[in-house]
Each structure stands twice: as C-alpha cells, then as structure tokens.
PDB file of C-alpha atoms in Angstrom:
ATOM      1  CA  UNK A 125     -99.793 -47.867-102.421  1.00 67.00           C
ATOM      2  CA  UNK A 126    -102.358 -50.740-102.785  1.00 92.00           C
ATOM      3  CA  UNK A 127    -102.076 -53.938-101.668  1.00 92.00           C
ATOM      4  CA  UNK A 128    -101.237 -56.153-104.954  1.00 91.00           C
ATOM      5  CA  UNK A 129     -98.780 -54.163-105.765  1.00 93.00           C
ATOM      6  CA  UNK A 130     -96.763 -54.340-102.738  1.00 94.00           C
ATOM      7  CA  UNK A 131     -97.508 -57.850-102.336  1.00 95.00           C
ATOM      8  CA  UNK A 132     -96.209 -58.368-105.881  1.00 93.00           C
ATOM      9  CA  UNK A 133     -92.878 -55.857-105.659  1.00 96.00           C
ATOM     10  CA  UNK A 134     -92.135 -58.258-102.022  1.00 96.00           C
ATOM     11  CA  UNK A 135     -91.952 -60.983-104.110  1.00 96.00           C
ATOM     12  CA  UNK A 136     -89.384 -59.657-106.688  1.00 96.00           C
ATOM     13  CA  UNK A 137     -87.580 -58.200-103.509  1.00 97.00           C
ATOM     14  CA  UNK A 138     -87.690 -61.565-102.367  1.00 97.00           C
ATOM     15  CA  UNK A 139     -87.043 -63.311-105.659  1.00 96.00           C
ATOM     16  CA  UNK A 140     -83.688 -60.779-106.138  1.00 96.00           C
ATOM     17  CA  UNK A 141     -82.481 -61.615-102.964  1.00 96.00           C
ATOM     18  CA  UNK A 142     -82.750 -65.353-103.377  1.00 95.00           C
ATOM     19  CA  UNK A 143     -80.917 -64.820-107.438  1.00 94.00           C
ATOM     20  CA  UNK A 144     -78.265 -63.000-105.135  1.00 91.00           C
ATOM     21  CA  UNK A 145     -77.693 -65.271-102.868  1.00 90.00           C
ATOM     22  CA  UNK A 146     -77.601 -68.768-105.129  1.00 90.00           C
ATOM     23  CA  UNK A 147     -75.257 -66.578-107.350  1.00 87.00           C
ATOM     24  CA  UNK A 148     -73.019 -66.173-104.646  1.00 81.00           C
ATOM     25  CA  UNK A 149     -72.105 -69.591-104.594  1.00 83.00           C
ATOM     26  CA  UNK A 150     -70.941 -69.721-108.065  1.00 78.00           C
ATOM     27  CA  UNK A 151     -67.962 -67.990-109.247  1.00 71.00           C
ATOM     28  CA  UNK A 152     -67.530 -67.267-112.718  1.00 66.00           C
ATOM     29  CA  UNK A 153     -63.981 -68.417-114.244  1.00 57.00           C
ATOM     30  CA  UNK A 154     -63.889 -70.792-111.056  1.00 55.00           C
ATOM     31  CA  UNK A 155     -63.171 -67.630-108.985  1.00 58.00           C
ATOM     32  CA  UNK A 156     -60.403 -66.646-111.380  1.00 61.00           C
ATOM     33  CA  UNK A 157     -61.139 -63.027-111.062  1.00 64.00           C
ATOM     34  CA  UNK A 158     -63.035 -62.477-107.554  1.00 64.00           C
ATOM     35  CA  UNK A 159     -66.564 -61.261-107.067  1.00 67.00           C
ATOM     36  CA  UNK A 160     -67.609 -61.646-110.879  1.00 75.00           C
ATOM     37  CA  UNK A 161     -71.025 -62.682-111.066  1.00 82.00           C
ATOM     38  CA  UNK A 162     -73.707 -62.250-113.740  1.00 85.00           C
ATOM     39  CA  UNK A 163     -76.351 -60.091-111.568  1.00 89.00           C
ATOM     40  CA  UNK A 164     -79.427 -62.582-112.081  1.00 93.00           C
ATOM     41  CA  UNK A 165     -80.915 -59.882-108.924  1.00 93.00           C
ATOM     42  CA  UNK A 166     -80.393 -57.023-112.029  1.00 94.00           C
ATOM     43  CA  UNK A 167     -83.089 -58.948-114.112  1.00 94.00           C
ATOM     44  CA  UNK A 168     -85.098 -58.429-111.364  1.00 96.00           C
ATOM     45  CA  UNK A 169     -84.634 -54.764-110.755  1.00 96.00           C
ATOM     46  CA  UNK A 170     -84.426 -53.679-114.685  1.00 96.00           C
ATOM     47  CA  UNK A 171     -87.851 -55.824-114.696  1.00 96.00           C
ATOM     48  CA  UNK A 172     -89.589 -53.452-112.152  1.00 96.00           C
ATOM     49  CA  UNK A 173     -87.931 -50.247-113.865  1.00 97.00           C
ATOM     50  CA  UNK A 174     -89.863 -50.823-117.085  1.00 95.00           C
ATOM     51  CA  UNK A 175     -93.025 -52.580-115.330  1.00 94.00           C
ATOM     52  CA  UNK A 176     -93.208 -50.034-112.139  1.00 95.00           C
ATOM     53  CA  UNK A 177     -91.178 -47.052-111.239  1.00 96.00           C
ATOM     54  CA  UNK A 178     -87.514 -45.953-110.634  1.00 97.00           C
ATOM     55  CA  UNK A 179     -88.621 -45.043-107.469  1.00 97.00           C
ATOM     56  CA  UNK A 180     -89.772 -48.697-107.066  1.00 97.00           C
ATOM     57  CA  UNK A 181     -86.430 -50.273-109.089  1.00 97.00           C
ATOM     58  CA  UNK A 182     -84.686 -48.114-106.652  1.00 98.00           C
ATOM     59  CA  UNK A 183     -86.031 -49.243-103.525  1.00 97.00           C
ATOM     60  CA  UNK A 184     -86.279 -52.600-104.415  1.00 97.00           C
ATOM     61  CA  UNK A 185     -82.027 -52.418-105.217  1.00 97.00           C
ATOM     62  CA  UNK A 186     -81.188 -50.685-102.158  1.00 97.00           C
ATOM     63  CA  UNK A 187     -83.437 -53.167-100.053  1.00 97.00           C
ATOM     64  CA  UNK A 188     -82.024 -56.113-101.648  1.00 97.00           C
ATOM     65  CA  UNK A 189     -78.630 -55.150-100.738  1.00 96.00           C
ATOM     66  CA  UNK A 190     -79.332 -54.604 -97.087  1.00 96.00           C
ATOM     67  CA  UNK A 191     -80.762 -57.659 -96.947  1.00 96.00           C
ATOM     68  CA  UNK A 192     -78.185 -59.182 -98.602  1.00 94.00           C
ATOM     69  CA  UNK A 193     -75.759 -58.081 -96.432  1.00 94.00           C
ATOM     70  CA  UNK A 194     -77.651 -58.700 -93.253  1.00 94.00           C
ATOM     71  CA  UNK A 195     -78.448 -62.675 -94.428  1.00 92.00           C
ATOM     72  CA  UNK A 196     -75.524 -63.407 -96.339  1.00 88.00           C
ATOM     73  CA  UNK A 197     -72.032 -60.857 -96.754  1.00 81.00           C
ATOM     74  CA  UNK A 198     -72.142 -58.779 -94.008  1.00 86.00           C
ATOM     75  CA  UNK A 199     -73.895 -55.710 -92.607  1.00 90.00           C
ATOM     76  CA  UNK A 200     -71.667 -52.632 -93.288  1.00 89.00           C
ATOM     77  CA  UNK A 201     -68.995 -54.925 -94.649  1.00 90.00           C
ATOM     78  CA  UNK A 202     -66.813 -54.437 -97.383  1.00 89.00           C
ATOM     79  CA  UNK A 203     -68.575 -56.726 -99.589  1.00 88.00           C
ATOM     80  CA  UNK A 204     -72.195 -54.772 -98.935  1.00 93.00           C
ATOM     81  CA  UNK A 205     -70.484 -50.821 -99.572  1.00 94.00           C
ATOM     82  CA  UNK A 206     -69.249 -52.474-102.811  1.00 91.00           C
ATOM     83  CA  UNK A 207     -73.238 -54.043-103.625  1.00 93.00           C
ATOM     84  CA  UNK A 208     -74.330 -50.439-102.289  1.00 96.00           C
ATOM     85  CA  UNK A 209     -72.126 -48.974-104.958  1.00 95.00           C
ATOM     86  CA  UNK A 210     -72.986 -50.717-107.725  1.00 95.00           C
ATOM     87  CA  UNK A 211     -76.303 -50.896-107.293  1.00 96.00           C
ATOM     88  CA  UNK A 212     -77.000 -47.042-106.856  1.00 97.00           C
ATOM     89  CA  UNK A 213     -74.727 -46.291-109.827  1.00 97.00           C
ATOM     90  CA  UNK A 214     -76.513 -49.017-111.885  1.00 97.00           C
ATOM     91  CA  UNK A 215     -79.842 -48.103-110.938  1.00 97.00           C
ATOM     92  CA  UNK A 216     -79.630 -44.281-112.184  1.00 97.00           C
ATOM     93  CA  UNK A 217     -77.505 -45.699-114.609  1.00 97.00           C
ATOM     94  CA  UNK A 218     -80.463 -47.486-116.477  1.00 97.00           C
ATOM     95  CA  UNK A 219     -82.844 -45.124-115.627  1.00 97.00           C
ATOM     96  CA  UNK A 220     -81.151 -42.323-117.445  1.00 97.00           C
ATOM     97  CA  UNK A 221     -80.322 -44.815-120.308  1.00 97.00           C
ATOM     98  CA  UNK A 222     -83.841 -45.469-120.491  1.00 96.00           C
ATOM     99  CA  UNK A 223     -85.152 -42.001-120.574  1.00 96.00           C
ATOM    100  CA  UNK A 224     -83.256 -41.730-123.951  1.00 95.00           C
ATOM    101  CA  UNK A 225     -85.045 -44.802-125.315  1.00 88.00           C
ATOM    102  CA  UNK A 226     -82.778 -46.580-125.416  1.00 94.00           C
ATOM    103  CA  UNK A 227     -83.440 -51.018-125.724  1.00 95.00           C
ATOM    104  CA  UNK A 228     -83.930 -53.099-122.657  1.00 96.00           C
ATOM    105  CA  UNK A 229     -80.651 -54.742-123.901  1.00 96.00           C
ATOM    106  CA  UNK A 230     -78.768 -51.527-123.979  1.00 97.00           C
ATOM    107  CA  UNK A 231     -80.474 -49.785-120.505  1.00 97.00           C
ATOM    108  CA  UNK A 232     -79.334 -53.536-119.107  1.00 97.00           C
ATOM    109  CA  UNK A 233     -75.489 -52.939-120.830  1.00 97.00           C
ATOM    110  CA  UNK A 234     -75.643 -49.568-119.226  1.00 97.00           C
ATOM    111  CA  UNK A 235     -76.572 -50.703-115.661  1.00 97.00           C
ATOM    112  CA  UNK A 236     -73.889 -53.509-115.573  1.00 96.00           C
ATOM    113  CA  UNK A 237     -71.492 -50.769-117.163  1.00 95.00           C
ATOM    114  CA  UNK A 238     -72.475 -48.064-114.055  1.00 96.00           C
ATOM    115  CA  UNK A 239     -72.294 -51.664-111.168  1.00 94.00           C
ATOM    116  CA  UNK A 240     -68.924 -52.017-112.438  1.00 92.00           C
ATOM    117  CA  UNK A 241     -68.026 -48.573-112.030  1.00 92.00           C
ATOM    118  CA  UNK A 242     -69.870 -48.648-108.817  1.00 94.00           C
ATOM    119  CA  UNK A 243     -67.545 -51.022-107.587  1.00 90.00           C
ATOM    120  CA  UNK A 244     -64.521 -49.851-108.707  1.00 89.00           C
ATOM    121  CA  UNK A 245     -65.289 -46.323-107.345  1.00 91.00           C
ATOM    122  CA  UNK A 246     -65.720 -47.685-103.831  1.00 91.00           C
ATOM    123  CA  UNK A 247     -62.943 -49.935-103.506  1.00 88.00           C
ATOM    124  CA  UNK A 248     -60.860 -46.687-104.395  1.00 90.00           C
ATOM    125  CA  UNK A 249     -62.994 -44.814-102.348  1.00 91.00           C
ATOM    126  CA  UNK A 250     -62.884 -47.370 -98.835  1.00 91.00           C
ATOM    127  CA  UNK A 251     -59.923 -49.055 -99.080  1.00 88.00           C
ATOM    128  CA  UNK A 252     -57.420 -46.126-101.051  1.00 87.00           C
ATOM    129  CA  UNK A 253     -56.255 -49.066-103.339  1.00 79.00           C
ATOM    130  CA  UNK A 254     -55.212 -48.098-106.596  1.00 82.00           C
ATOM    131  CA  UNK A 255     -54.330 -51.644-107.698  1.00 81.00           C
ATOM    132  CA  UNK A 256     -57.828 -51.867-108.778  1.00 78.00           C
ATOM    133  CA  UNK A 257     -57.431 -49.845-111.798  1.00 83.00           C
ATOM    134  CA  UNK A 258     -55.705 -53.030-113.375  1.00 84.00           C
ATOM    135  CA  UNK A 259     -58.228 -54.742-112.409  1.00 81.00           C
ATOM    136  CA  UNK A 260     -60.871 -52.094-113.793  1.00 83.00           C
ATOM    137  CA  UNK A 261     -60.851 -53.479-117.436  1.00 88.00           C
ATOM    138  CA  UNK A 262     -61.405 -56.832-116.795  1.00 84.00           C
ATOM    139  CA  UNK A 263     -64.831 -56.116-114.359  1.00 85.00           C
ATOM    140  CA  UNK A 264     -65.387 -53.750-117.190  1.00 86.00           C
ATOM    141  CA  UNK A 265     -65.412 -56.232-120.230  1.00 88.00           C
ATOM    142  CA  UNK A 266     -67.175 -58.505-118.805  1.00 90.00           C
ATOM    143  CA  UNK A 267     -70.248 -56.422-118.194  1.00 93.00           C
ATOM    144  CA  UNK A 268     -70.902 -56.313-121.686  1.00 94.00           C
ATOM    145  CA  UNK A 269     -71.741 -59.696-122.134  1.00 93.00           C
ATOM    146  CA  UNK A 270     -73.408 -60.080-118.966  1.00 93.00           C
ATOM    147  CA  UNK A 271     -75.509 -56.729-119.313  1.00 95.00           C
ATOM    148  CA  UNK A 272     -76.860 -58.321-122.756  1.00 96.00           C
ATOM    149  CA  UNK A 273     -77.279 -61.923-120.856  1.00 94.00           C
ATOM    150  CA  UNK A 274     -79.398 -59.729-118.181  1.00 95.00           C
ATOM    151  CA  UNK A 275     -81.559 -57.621-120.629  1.00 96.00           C
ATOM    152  CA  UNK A 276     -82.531 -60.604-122.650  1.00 96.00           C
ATOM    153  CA  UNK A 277     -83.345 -62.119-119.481  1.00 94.00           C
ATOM    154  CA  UNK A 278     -85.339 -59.367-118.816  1.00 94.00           C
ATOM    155  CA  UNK A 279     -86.979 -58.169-121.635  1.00 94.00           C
ATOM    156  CA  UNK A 280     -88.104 -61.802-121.918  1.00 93.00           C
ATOM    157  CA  UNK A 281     -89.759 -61.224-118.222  1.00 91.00           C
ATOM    158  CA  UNK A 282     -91.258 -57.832-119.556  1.00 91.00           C
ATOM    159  CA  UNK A 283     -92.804 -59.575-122.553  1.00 91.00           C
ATOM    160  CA  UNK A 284     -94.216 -62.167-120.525  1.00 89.00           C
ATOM    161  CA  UNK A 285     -95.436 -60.628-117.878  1.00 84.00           C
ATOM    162  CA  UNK A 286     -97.160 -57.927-120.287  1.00 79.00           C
ATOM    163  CA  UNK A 287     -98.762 -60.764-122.340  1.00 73.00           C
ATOM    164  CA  UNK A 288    -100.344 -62.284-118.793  1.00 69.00           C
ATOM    165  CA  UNK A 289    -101.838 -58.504-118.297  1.00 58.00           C
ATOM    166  CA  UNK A 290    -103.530 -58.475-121.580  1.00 60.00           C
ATOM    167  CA  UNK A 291    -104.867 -61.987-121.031  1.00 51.00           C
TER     168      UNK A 291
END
C-alpha cells in the first residue's frame, strides 16, 4: 500500500475515532433511550467505502472500535462487543447495499438499519436479555432518520472530496 494513502485512511481512522468519542458525550433525547447516537464515525466509514475499498471501510470500522474501546468505553466491555456488533453488521450491510446500486442515502439507511441490528443481536447474544426486543423498535426507527442524516453527510464528503481530485 503506498504511503498517501495510508497516511490519508490514518487520518479518517483518526477523524472517526475523535466523531466517536465527542458523540459520546451527547445523548440524544437527553439520554431518554440509552446509547442512541447519530454515528458521525459512519460518515466516515461509508466515505472510505465509496472512495477506497470494503476491505479498507472494514478495517478502518473494526480499528475504530478497538480504539474506541481501549481510549474511551472499555476494552472487551459490554459497550465495545455492542460497537463490534454493529459495526461488522453495518459494514457488510452497506457494502452489499451498495453492490446493488443502490444511493449513498439508502447504502447509509442500510448500514444504520444492520448497527441497530448489530446491537440488538449482541445484547441477546451476551447478556440472554430478551427485554431488548421492546426496546428493538425504537433503536430501529430511529436509524432511519439518522442513516439519511449520515448519507447526506456523506455523500456531501464524496462530492467534495471528488471535486478536490479533479482540481
């Protein structure tokens, strides 16, 4: 791999870390229903999907949430098997949505769709609570409007960043 284009792909890794962690620190609904956040990292990672590679999307997700979890939630935590979730399901998520050409908008709705699921498959997985299938639909409606919020977000990135190539 050559040098720009690691240098550049460490600073989205860094950049979706950061988006993570400044996220963190504002709930949605003032913490009405816990852990909802809009995924600012997912711009990131969609970004690199349609600029780069899945394999590079990918590895940039997975690093993210280890580092996440090592600076902020937790190694090996609850919190980071639930980011580990989401973010693998999410990732192959939009990359199959965008192998049937699908929009940026609707790959993004399909990756916050999959982080949901994600989610809600490991807390049923790790912690055997079946509670969370009340609290499925809510996680689950609101990744609508965020995955739309994110793919605008990142189309715009897309279209800017592919403007400053052609330059």
């Amino acid at each position: 791999m050559e040098l720009q284009k690691i240098t550049r792909l460490s600073l989205f890794l860094s950049l979706s870390v950061v988006l993570n962690i400044i996220e963190g620190y504002f709930p949605f609904f003032n913490g009405t229903i816990p852990g909802l956040k809009l995924g600012l990292a997912n711009s990131i990672i969609l970004f690199v999907l349609y600029q780069y590679s899945f394999r590079d999307a990918f590895t940039l997700s997975l690093l993210r949430v280890f580092l996440v979890g090592l600076l902020r939630t937790g190694l090996f935590s609850i919190s980071f098997f639930l980011s580990l979730g989401g973010a693998i399901l999410s990732i192959v998520g939009m990359f199959l949505a965008k192998k049937t050409k699908l929009s940026i908008l609707g790959v993004s709705v399909i990756g916050s769709i999959c982080h949901s699921f994600g989610q809600v498959f490991m807390v049923l997985l790790l912690l055997k609570n079946e509670a969370m299938i009340y609290y499925a639909p809510w996680v689950l409606l609101f990744s609508i409007p965020s995955g739309i919020v994110i793919g605008i977000l990142s189309k715009g990135l897309v279209n800017y960043f592919q403007e400053e190539l052609n330059c």
